Amino acid sequence: MAATDLERFSNEEKRSLSLGGHVGFDSLPDQLVSKSVTQGFSFNILCVGETGIGKSTLMNTLFNTTFETEEASHYESAVRLRPRTYDLQESNVHLKLTIVDAVGFGDQINKDERPIVEYIDTQFENYLQEELKIRRSLFNYHDTRIHVCLYFITPTGHSLKSLDLVTMKKLDSKVNIIPIIAKADTISKSELHKFKIKIMSELVSNGVQIYQFPTDDEAVAEINSVMNAHLPFAVVGSTEEVKVGNKLVRARQYPWGVVQVENESHCDFVKLREMLIRVNMEDLREQTHTRHYELYRRCKLEEMGFKDTDPDSQPFSLQETYETKRKEFLGELQRKEEEMRQMFVNKVKETEAELKEKERELHEKFEHLKRIHQEEKRKVEEKRRELEEEMNMFNRRKVAVETLQSHSLQATSQQPLKKDKDKKN
Ligand code: GTP
Ligand code: MG
């Protein structure tokens, strides 16, 4: 086909045709449903809120079961993310539910939201790595990307804490945030109304984007737009059952009355369950993939040097990018190598100079000691000579004295003889 024919063909309007009889592709939606049901679904909830705010209780109440829980200590050294995955089944639908607790968040010691952001990014990164593999297995890949973040607000009745605003701001481009006022039974109805308005105005004035229930699908547009006006939901959680009339209902019992979890005039629990699980679970999953993950993927790929078009608006070449990145990398490697070599040479030079200096010092020390030694030796020699002289003198004197003594002895022994001779004569 010539190029002009191709152009004309692709520019042509699509024509609608009517079918002569039943063909069968109207079963496509059913095929899709059946495939999804076989495959099962995964849904990942991140619970962020201070220790003891009621996260575990609300999860148990929402899914009407008892998940494993262990109370967090108020003295964690840092915020730690604790994911737990459960297989749930309702009718023939399997749900792989992961609940991630941000343990230690909002406590006195460490209020940092960074571990939460890192956790969310790591899940995106894992998915991206799977997508980039040559042999991908996205079909049975356990998707751990966070679909919704339930942000538990402390029911102070006052205003949001700066920690809440900072954290939500950091998270809003990465995850669908649904803010909820926890333990709403601890705040009066009029205070709650004012608190809700205050929270929403604070979120707006700080530019925090929370998840909006979608209104583009006609089937749910009305309920979703009504529910959007009720945000943040004020919830009460309880796994206790209390008899009201002749029915057992989940509630919290107080000396002055009973707060029923599923009574819409008592709290917004039912609204939350309706919006989170029954109406918008699929939209939350979709938004995670098409908005938040897409943003992460785009930034990450751009960071890696990928582009849709090159600077001349020509389609982007993977080979060229790879080559450019490779060259950049090799250049960087060479530069680092040269830097390290230079550093090594400098170090060797420095050490050499240090050694030389040490050698010179030692030599000087040696010479000094040698001089001292020679001086000492000379002094000892002198002393020895003096002593020897003294000894010689002494010996000479001794000999002289001895001679003198022997002479005088001889003289005295000869004198009596002479006397005797004289007498005889
Ligand atoms: P950590 O996991 O230790 O951070 O706590 P948590 O946020 O999971 O709180 P948890 O559900 O363990 O509840 C803590 C306490 O708050 C328990 O005594 C609950 O009974 C109570 N609690 C939970 N939900 C509510 C609520 O809606 N209202 C009131 N008044 N108390 C609640
Ligand atoms: Mg808990």
Short mmCIF file of C-alpha atoms and ligand atoms in Angstrom, two decimals:
data_model
loop_
_atom_site.label_atom_id
_atom_site.label_comp_id
_atom_site.label_asym_id
_atom_site.label_seq_id
_atom_site.Cartn_x
_atom_site.Cartn_y
_atom_site.Cartn_z
CA MET A 1 0.00 0.00 0.00
CA ALA A 2 1.37 3.44 -0.91
CA ALA A 3 2.02 5.93 1.90
CA THR A 4 -0.78 8.26 0.76
CA ASP A 5 -3.27 5.35 0.77
CA LEU A 6 -2.18 4.50 4.30
CA GLU A 7 -2.64 8.10 5.43
CA ARG A 8 -6.09 8.29 3.85
CA PHE A 9 -7.03 4.97 5.45
CA SER A 10 -5.97 6.04 8.95
CA ASN A 11 -7.66 9.44 8.59
CA GLU A 12 -10.94 7.90 7.54
CA GLU A 13 -13.84 8.12 9.98
CA LYS A 14 -14.72 4.82 11.63
CA ARG A 15 -18.01 3.59 10.30
CA SER A 16 -20.64 1.97 12.49
CA LEU A 17 -22.07 -1.25 11.14
CA SER A 18 -24.97 -3.24 12.41
CA LEU A 19 -24.61 -6.97 12.93
CA GLY A 20 -26.86 -9.44 11.18
CA GLY A 21 -27.21 -11.64 14.24
CA HIS A 22 -25.66 -12.57 17.59
CA VAL A 23 -21.87 -12.78 17.38
CA GLY A 24 -20.99 -13.16 21.05
CA PHE A 25 -18.46 -10.48 21.96
CA ASP A 26 -21.02 -9.02 24.34
CA SER A 27 -19.69 -11.64 26.75
CA LEU A 28 -16.39 -9.78 26.99
CA PRO A 29 -17.27 -8.08 30.33
CA ASP A 30 -18.27 -11.47 31.75
CA GLN A 31 -14.99 -12.96 30.53
CA LEU A 32 -13.15 -10.14 32.24
CA VAL A 33 -15.04 -10.64 35.51
CA SER A 34 -14.47 -14.38 35.42
CA LYS A 35 -10.75 -13.90 34.78
CA SER A 36 -10.41 -11.38 37.60
CA VAL A 37 -12.29 -13.59 40.02
CA THR A 38 -10.03 -16.54 39.21
CA GLN A 39 -6.96 -14.40 39.58
CA GLY A 40 -8.08 -12.86 42.89
CA PHE A 41 -7.50 -9.30 44.04
CA SER A 42 -4.97 -7.63 46.19
CA PHE A 43 -5.60 -4.57 48.31
CA ASN A 44 -3.07 -2.85 50.49
CA ILE A 45 -3.96 -0.45 53.26
CA LEU A 46 -1.49 1.73 55.10
CA CYS A 47 -2.55 2.87 58.58
CA VAL A 48 -0.86 6.01 59.80
CA GLY A 49 -1.72 7.40 63.19
CA GLU A 50 -0.23 7.72 66.61
CA THR A 51 0.22 4.72 68.88
CA GLY A 52 -3.05 3.55 70.44
CA ILE A 53 -5.29 5.74 68.25
CA GLY A 54 -7.43 2.72 67.32
CA LYS A 55 -5.92 1.50 64.03
CA SER A 56 -6.09 -2.22 64.76
CA THR A 57 -9.58 -2.00 66.22
CA LEU A 58 -10.85 -0.17 63.13
CA MET A 59 -9.29 -2.74 60.77
CA ASN A 60 -10.90 -5.56 62.72
CA THR A 61 -14.24 -3.73 62.64
CA LEU A 62 -14.00 -2.95 58.92
CA PHE A 63 -13.29 -6.53 57.85
CA ASN A 64 -15.35 -8.10 60.62
CA THR A 65 -12.56 -10.38 61.73
CA THR A 66 -9.64 -10.44 64.13
CA PHE A 67 -6.30 -9.72 62.53
CA GLU A 68 -3.13 -10.46 64.42
CA THR A 69 -2.19 -7.45 66.43
CA GLU A 70 0.40 -6.61 68.94
CA GLU A 71 0.35 -3.35 70.79
CA ALA A 72 3.11 -0.96 69.84
CA SER A 73 5.35 0.50 72.49
CA HIS A 74 5.51 4.27 72.88
CA TYR A 75 9.29 4.03 72.98
CA GLU A 76 10.21 2.76 69.51
CA SER A 77 13.55 4.21 68.45
CA ALA A 78 12.23 5.04 64.94
CA VAL A 79 9.13 4.68 62.79
CA ARG A 80 8.96 1.13 61.49
CA LEU A 81 6.59 -0.22 58.81
CA ARG A 82 5.00 -3.55 59.66
CA PRO A 83 3.14 -5.25 56.81
CA ARG A 84 0.88 -8.24 57.44
CA THR A 85 -0.81 -10.09 54.58
CA TYR A 86 -4.03 -12.09 54.92
CA ASP A 87 -6.06 -14.19 52.50
CA LEU A 88 -9.72 -13.35 52.82
CA GLN A 89 -12.64 -14.86 50.97
CA GLU A 90 -16.19 -13.63 50.53
CA SER A 91 -18.51 -15.72 48.31
CA ASN A 92 -16.08 -16.87 45.63
CA VAL A 93 -13.94 -13.74 45.65
CA HIS A 94 -10.43 -13.99 47.09
CA LEU A 95 -8.82 -10.89 48.49
CA LYS A 96 -5.16 -10.76 49.40
CA LEU A 97 -5.26 -7.99 51.97
CA THR A 98 -2.13 -6.37 53.31
CA ILE A 99 -2.37 -4.06 56.28
CA VAL A 100 0.72 -1.98 56.90
CA ASP A 101 1.11 -0.33 60.28
CA ALA A 102 3.41 2.66 60.70
CA VAL A 103 4.59 1.58 64.14
CA GLY A 104 5.90 4.33 66.41
CA PHE A 105 4.60 7.20 64.29
CA GLY A 106 3.73 10.39 66.15
CA ASP A 107 5.42 9.34 69.36
CA GLN A 108 7.58 11.67 71.36
CA ILE A 109 10.90 10.10 70.46
CA ASN A 110 10.80 9.99 66.69
CA LYS A 111 8.18 11.71 64.59
CA ASP A 112 9.81 11.24 61.25
CA GLU A 113 7.62 10.43 58.23
CA ARG A 114 10.58 9.44 56.02
CA PRO A 115 10.34 5.67 56.65
CA ILE A 116 6.71 5.80 55.41
CA VAL A 117 7.68 7.58 52.18
CA GLU A 118 10.57 5.15 51.69
CA TYR A 119 8.27 2.17 52.19
CA ILE A 120 5.79 3.41 49.60
CA ASP A 121 8.61 4.10 47.12
CA THR A 122 10.14 0.68 47.70
CA GLN A 123 6.86 -1.00 46.73
CA PHE A 124 6.72 1.12 43.55
CA GLU A 125 10.35 0.27 42.83
CA ASN A 126 9.70 -3.46 43.25
CA TYR A 127 6.83 -3.25 40.77
CA LEU A 128 8.92 -1.24 38.31
CA GLN A 129 11.75 -3.77 38.54
CA GLU A 130 9.29 -6.54 37.77
CA GLU A 131 7.96 -4.57 34.79
CA LEU A 132 11.48 -3.98 33.48
CA LYS A 133 12.45 -7.66 33.67
CA ILE A 134 12.81 -9.50 30.38
CA ARG A 135 10.74 -12.36 31.77
CA ARG A 136 7.96 -10.55 33.57
CA SER A 137 5.40 -12.32 35.69
CA LEU A 138 3.05 -9.49 36.50
CA PHE A 139 0.16 -11.92 36.23
CA ASN A 140 0.98 -13.65 39.50
CA TYR A 141 3.12 -10.89 40.97
CA HIS A 142 2.13 -10.00 44.54
CA ASP A 143 1.46 -6.32 44.15
CA THR A 144 2.42 -4.62 47.41
CA ARG A 145 1.88 -1.04 46.27
CA ILE A 146 -0.15 0.88 48.83
CA HIS A 147 -3.66 1.53 47.49
CA VAL A 148 -4.89 3.70 50.31
CA CYS A 149 -3.51 5.44 53.34
CA LEU A 150 -5.96 5.79 56.20
CA TYR A 151 -4.70 8.79 58.10
CA PHE A 152 -5.94 8.66 61.69
CA ILE A 153 -6.45 12.14 63.12
CA THR A 154 -6.45 12.49 66.90
CA PRO A 155 -9.87 13.76 68.08
CA THR A 156 -8.60 16.90 69.77
CA GLY A 157 -11.44 19.07 68.44
CA HIS A 158 -8.81 21.72 68.02
CA SER A 159 -6.87 21.57 64.76
CA LEU A 160 -4.49 19.37 62.82
CA LYS A 161 -1.02 19.01 64.29
CA SER A 162 1.82 20.28 62.14
CA LEU A 163 3.09 16.69 61.99
CA ASP A 164 -0.21 15.66 60.35
CA LEU A 165 0.06 18.39 57.72
CA VAL A 166 3.72 17.72 56.98
CA THR A 167 3.19 13.97 56.69
CA MET A 168 0.08 14.20 54.51
CA LYS A 169 1.82 16.73 52.26
CA LYS A 170 4.75 14.36 51.81
CA LEU A 171 2.45 11.44 51.04
CA ASP A 172 -0.20 13.04 48.86
CA SER A 173 1.63 12.56 45.55
CA LYS A 174 2.43 8.95 46.37
CA VAL A 175 -0.74 7.48 47.77
CA ASN A 176 -4.51 7.98 48.03
CA ILE A 177 -5.08 9.55 51.44
CA ILE A 178 -8.37 9.18 53.26
CA PRO A 179 -8.28 11.21 56.47
CA ILE A 180 -10.39 9.91 59.34
CA ILE A 181 -11.06 11.26 62.78
CA ALA A 182 -10.40 8.37 65.13
CA LYS A 183 -12.28 7.63 68.37
CA ALA A 184 -15.02 10.02 67.31
CA ASP A 185 -17.07 8.98 70.35
CA THR A 186 -14.75 11.08 72.51
CA ILE A 187 -15.85 14.37 70.97
CA SER A 188 -19.27 16.02 71.06
CA LYS A 189 -21.43 16.39 67.96
CA SER A 190 -21.11 20.16 67.61
CA GLU A 191 -17.37 20.06 68.28
CA LEU A 192 -17.01 17.31 65.68
CA HIS A 193 -18.82 19.40 63.07
CA LYS A 194 -16.52 22.36 63.67
CA PHE A 195 -13.46 20.08 63.79
CA LYS A 196 -14.30 18.59 60.39
CA ILE A 197 -14.62 22.05 58.81
CA LYS A 198 -11.38 23.16 60.43
CA ILE A 199 -9.50 20.10 59.20
CA MET A 200 -10.74 20.50 55.62
CA SER A 201 -9.85 24.20 55.53
CA GLU A 202 -6.40 23.47 56.93
CA LEU A 203 -5.84 20.77 54.31
CA VAL A 204 -6.90 23.12 51.53
CA SER A 205 -4.84 26.06 52.77
CA ASN A 206 -1.77 23.84 53.03
CA GLY A 207 -2.34 22.39 49.57
CA VAL A 208 -2.74 18.81 50.78
CA GLN A 209 -4.43 16.67 48.14
CA ILE A 210 -6.60 14.02 49.72
CA TYR A 211 -8.36 11.26 47.78
CA GLN A 212 -11.63 12.39 46.23
CA PHE A 213 -14.25 9.73 45.57
CA PRO A 214 -14.67 9.71 41.78
CA THR A 215 -17.74 11.34 40.28
CA ASP A 216 -17.14 10.51 36.63
CA ASP A 217 -18.92 7.15 36.74
CA GLU A 218 -22.65 7.81 36.62
CA ALA A 219 -23.50 4.77 38.72
CA VAL A 220 -21.64 6.10 41.75
CA ALA A 221 -21.34 9.80 40.98
CA GLU A 222 -24.15 10.85 43.28
CA ILE A 223 -23.19 8.84 46.35
CA ASN A 224 -19.53 9.71 45.88
CA SER A 225 -20.15 13.44 45.65
CA VAL A 226 -22.34 13.31 48.78
CA MET A 227 -19.61 11.36 50.59
CA ASN A 228 -16.88 13.77 49.49
CA ALA A 229 -18.70 16.42 51.50
CA HIS A 230 -18.58 14.25 54.62
CA LEU A 231 -14.77 13.98 54.68
CA PRO A 232 -12.97 13.48 56.99
CA PHE A 233 -15.00 10.55 58.26
CA ALA A 234 -15.40 10.46 62.01
CA VAL A 235 -15.21 6.81 62.99
CA VAL A 236 -15.64 4.60 65.99
CA GLY A 237 -14.22 1.11 66.13
CA SER A 238 -15.24 -1.79 68.31
CA THR A 239 -15.25 -5.53 68.14
CA GLU A 240 -17.51 -5.80 71.18
CA GLU A 241 -21.13 -6.75 70.65
CA VAL A 242 -23.86 -5.12 72.68
CA LYS A 243 -27.55 -5.98 72.76
CA VAL A 244 -29.65 -3.11 71.43
CA GLY A 245 -33.34 -3.96 71.44
CA ASN A 246 -33.29 -7.61 70.47
CA LYS A 247 -30.29 -7.34 68.16
CA LEU A 248 -26.58 -7.77 68.84
CA VAL A 249 -24.67 -4.87 67.35
CA ARG A 250 -21.05 -3.79 67.43
CA ALA A 251 -20.83 -0.89 69.81
CA ARG A 252 -18.95 0.75 72.64
CA GLN A 253 -20.80 0.74 75.91
CA TYR A 254 -20.46 3.58 78.39
CA PRO A 255 -22.16 4.22 81.74
CA TRP A 256 -24.26 6.89 80.01
CA GLY A 257 -25.12 4.98 76.86
CA VAL A 258 -24.11 2.94 73.86
CA VAL A 259 -22.28 4.16 70.75
CA GLN A 260 -23.25 1.95 67.85
CA VAL A 261 -20.51 1.55 65.26
CA GLU A 262 -22.88 0.96 62.38
CA ASN A 263 -25.41 3.62 63.31
CA GLU A 264 -24.98 6.52 60.91
CA SER A 265 -26.29 9.03 63.40
CA HIS A 266 -23.55 7.94 65.85
CA CYS A 267 -20.55 7.96 63.52
CA ASP A 268 -19.33 7.69 59.91
CA PHE A 269 -18.08 4.10 60.11
CA VAL A 270 -20.65 2.84 57.59
CA LYS A 271 -19.76 5.65 55.19
CA LEU A 272 -16.09 4.73 55.41
CA ARG A 273 -16.78 1.02 54.83
CA GLU A 274 -19.10 1.86 51.94
CA MET A 275 -16.59 4.15 50.26
CA LEU A 276 -13.44 2.18 50.97
CA ILE A 277 -14.60 -1.35 50.36
CA ARG A 278 -17.94 -1.50 48.65
CA VAL A 279 -17.82 1.36 46.13
CA ASN A 280 -14.31 2.60 45.48
CA MET A 281 -11.88 -0.22 46.15
CA GLU A 282 -11.29 -0.71 42.43
CA ASP A 283 -10.87 3.02 41.85
CA LEU A 284 -8.30 3.18 44.65
CA ARG A 285 -6.39 0.33 42.97
CA GLU A 286 -6.67 2.02 39.60
CA GLN A 287 -5.62 5.45 40.87
CA THR A 288 -2.61 3.88 42.51
CA HIS A 289 -1.55 2.39 39.20
CA THR A 290 -2.45 5.18 36.82
CA ARG A 291 -1.61 8.21 38.94
CA HIS A 292 0.81 7.51 41.75
CA TYR A 293 2.78 4.66 40.24
CA GLU A 294 2.83 6.38 36.87
CA LEU A 295 4.37 9.48 38.46
CA TYR A 296 6.98 7.38 40.25
CA ARG A 297 7.74 5.43 37.08
CA ARG A 298 8.05 8.59 34.96
CA CYS A 299 10.42 10.30 37.40
CA LYS A 300 12.47 7.15 37.80
CA LEU A 301 12.77 6.50 34.07
CA GLU A 302 13.64 10.15 33.40
CA GLU A 303 16.27 9.91 36.10
CA MET A 304 17.65 6.86 34.29
CA GLY A 305 17.87 8.91 31.08
CA PHE A 306 14.80 7.66 29.22
CA LYS A 307 12.76 10.14 27.19
CA ASP A 308 9.76 9.91 24.90
CA THR A 309 11.43 12.03 22.20
CA ASP A 310 15.01 13.16 21.70
CA PRO A 311 15.88 16.91 21.45
CA ASP A 312 15.08 16.91 17.67
CA SER A 313 11.58 15.59 18.43
CA GLN A 314 12.56 12.31 16.85
CA PRO A 315 11.32 9.14 18.54
CA PHE A 316 13.55 8.28 21.41
CA SER A 317 16.15 5.60 20.79
CA LEU A 318 16.73 3.15 23.60
CA GLN A 319 20.06 2.12 22.08
CA GLU A 320 21.31 5.72 22.01
CA THR A 321 20.23 6.38 25.59
CA TYR A 322 21.89 3.20 26.66
CA GLU A 323 25.10 4.23 24.88
CA THR A 324 24.99 7.76 26.34
CA LYS A 325 24.37 6.44 29.84
CA ARG A 326 27.13 3.86 29.35
CA LYS A 327 29.56 6.55 28.23
CA GLU A 328 28.53 8.78 31.13
CA PHE A 329 29.00 5.90 33.50
CA LEU A 330 32.39 4.90 32.06
CA GLY A 331 33.53 8.55 32.13
CA GLU A 332 32.47 8.83 35.72
CA LEU A 333 34.21 5.55 36.51
CA GLN A 334 37.42 6.77 34.87
CA ARG A 335 37.24 10.06 36.73
CA LYS A 336 36.76 8.24 40.02
CA GLU A 337 39.64 5.88 39.20
CA GLU A 338 41.95 8.81 38.37
CA GLU A 339 40.87 10.56 41.58
CA MET A 340 41.63 7.45 43.61
CA ARG A 341 45.00 6.96 41.88
CA GLN A 342 45.93 10.58 42.57
CA MET A 343 44.85 10.17 46.15
CA PHE A 344 46.99 7.04 46.44
CA VAL A 345 50.04 8.78 44.94
CA ASN A 346 49.62 11.72 47.31
CA LYS A 347 49.28 9.38 50.24
CA VAL A 348 52.43 7.50 49.25
CA LYS A 349 54.31 10.79 48.85
CA GLU A 350 53.10 11.98 52.23
CA THR A 351 54.10 8.72 53.89
CA GLU A 352 57.48 8.81 52.16
CA ALA A 353 58.14 12.35 53.40
CA GLU A 354 57.04 11.37 56.88
CA LEU A 355 59.39 8.36 56.85
CA LYS A 356 62.30 10.50 55.65
CA GLU A 357 61.67 13.01 58.41
CA LYS A 358 61.58 10.19 60.95
CA GLU A 359 64.84 8.78 59.56
CA ARG A 360 66.55 12.19 59.79
CA GLU A 361 65.35 12.60 63.38
CA LEU A 362 66.65 9.15 64.27
CA HIS A 363 69.99 9.88 62.64
CA GLU A 364 70.32 13.12 64.57
CA LYS A 365 69.46 11.32 67.77
CA PHE A 366 72.06 8.67 67.00
CA GLU A 367 74.77 11.27 66.33
CA HIS A 368 73.91 13.09 69.52
CA LEU A 369 74.11 9.89 71.55
CA LYS A 370 77.39 8.99 69.85
CA ARG A 371 78.87 12.36 70.81
CA ILE A 372 77.76 11.94 74.40
CA HIS A 373 79.18 8.45 74.47
CA GLN A 374 82.58 9.60 73.11
CA GLU A 375 82.73 12.41 75.64
CA GLU A 376 81.97 10.00 78.47
CA LYS A 377 84.61 7.61 77.14
CA ARG A 378 87.19 10.37 77.01
CA LYS A 379 86.40 11.39 80.59
CA VAL A 380 86.70 7.80 81.85
CA GLU A 381 90.00 7.40 79.99
CA GLU A 382 91.34 10.56 81.63
CA LYS A 383 90.23 9.38 85.04
CA ARG A 384 91.92 6.03 84.41
CA ARG A 385 95.17 7.75 83.48
CA GLU A 386 95.05 9.92 86.59
CA LEU A 387 94.44 6.90 88.78
CA GLU A 388 97.24 4.97 87.11
CA GLU A 389 99.62 7.87 87.72
CA GLU A 390 98.51 8.05 91.31
CA MET A 391 99.08 4.32 91.64
CA ASN A 392 102.58 4.56 90.14
CA MET A 393 103.45 7.40 92.46
CA PHE A 394 102.15 5.44 95.38
CA ASN A 395 104.18 2.38 94.33
CA ARG A 396 107.34 4.48 93.96
CA ARG A 397 106.78 5.96 97.38
CA LYS A 398 106.14 2.55 98.80
CA VAL A 399 109.39 1.20 97.33
CA ALA A 400 111.29 4.22 98.71
CA VAL A 401 109.81 3.76 102.14
CA GLU A 402 110.60 0.05 102.09
CA THR A 403 114.22 0.72 101.06
CA LEU A 404 114.54 3.30 103.76
CA GLN A 405 113.14 0.95 106.28
CA SER A 406 115.49 -1.90 105.32
CA HIS A 407 118.48 0.46 105.53
CA SER A 408 117.56 1.65 108.97
CA LEU A 409 116.99 -1.95 110.06
CA GLN A 410 120.45 -2.95 108.88
CA ALA A 411 121.98 -0.02 110.71
CA THR A 412 120.34 -0.89 114.02
CA SER A 413 121.35 -4.58 113.80
CA GLN A 414 125.06 -3.70 113.24
CA GLN A 415 125.32 -1.28 116.24
CA PRO A 416 125.30 -3.92 119.17
CA LEU A 417 127.97 -5.97 117.43
CA LYS A 418 130.23 -2.93 117.39
CA LYS A 419 129.48 -2.34 121.09
CA ASP A 420 130.43 -5.98 121.94
CA LYS A 421 133.67 -5.62 119.94
CA ASP A 422 134.50 -2.45 121.81
CA LYS A 423 133.82 -4.18 125.13
CA LYS A 424 136.11 -7.11 124.28
CA ASN A 425 138.84 -4.77 123.29
P1 GTP B 1 -1.06 0.42 68.30
O1 GTP B 1 -1.11 -0.61 67.25
O2 GTP B 1 -0.53 -0.09 69.59
O3 GTP B 1 -0.42 1.69 67.86
O4 GTP B 1 -2.55 0.82 68.67
P2 GTP B 1 -3.76 0.95 67.68
O5 GTP B 1 -3.73 2.27 67.01
O6 GTP B 1 -3.86 -0.25 66.85
O7 GTP B 1 -4.97 1.02 68.70
P3 GTP B 1 -5.88 -0.19 69.17
O8 GTP B 1 -6.86 -0.57 68.13
O9 GTP B 1 -5.04 -1.25 69.75
O10 GTP B 1 -6.73 0.54 70.32
C1 GTP B 1 -6.13 1.14 71.42
C2 GTP B 1 -7.19 1.38 72.48
O11 GTP B 1 -8.16 2.31 72.00
C3 GTP B 1 -7.97 0.13 72.87
O12 GTP B 1 -8.20 0.16 74.23
C4 GTP B 1 -9.26 0.27 72.10
O13 GTP B 1 -10.34 -0.38 72.75
C5 GTP B 1 -9.46 1.76 72.09
N1 GTP B 1 -10.24 2.16 70.94
C6 GTP B 1 -10.15 1.70 69.68
N2 GTP B 1 -11.03 2.31 68.89
C7 GTP B 1 -11.70 3.20 69.66
C8 GTP B 1 -12.75 4.12 69.42
O14 GTP B 1 -13.26 4.27 68.33
N3 GTP B 1 -13.18 4.87 70.48
C9 GTP B 1 -12.66 4.74 71.72
N4 GTP B 1 -13.15 5.48 72.68
N5 GTP B 1 -11.67 3.88 71.98
C10 GTP B 1 -11.21 3.12 70.97
MG MG B 2 -2.39 -1.74 66.46
#
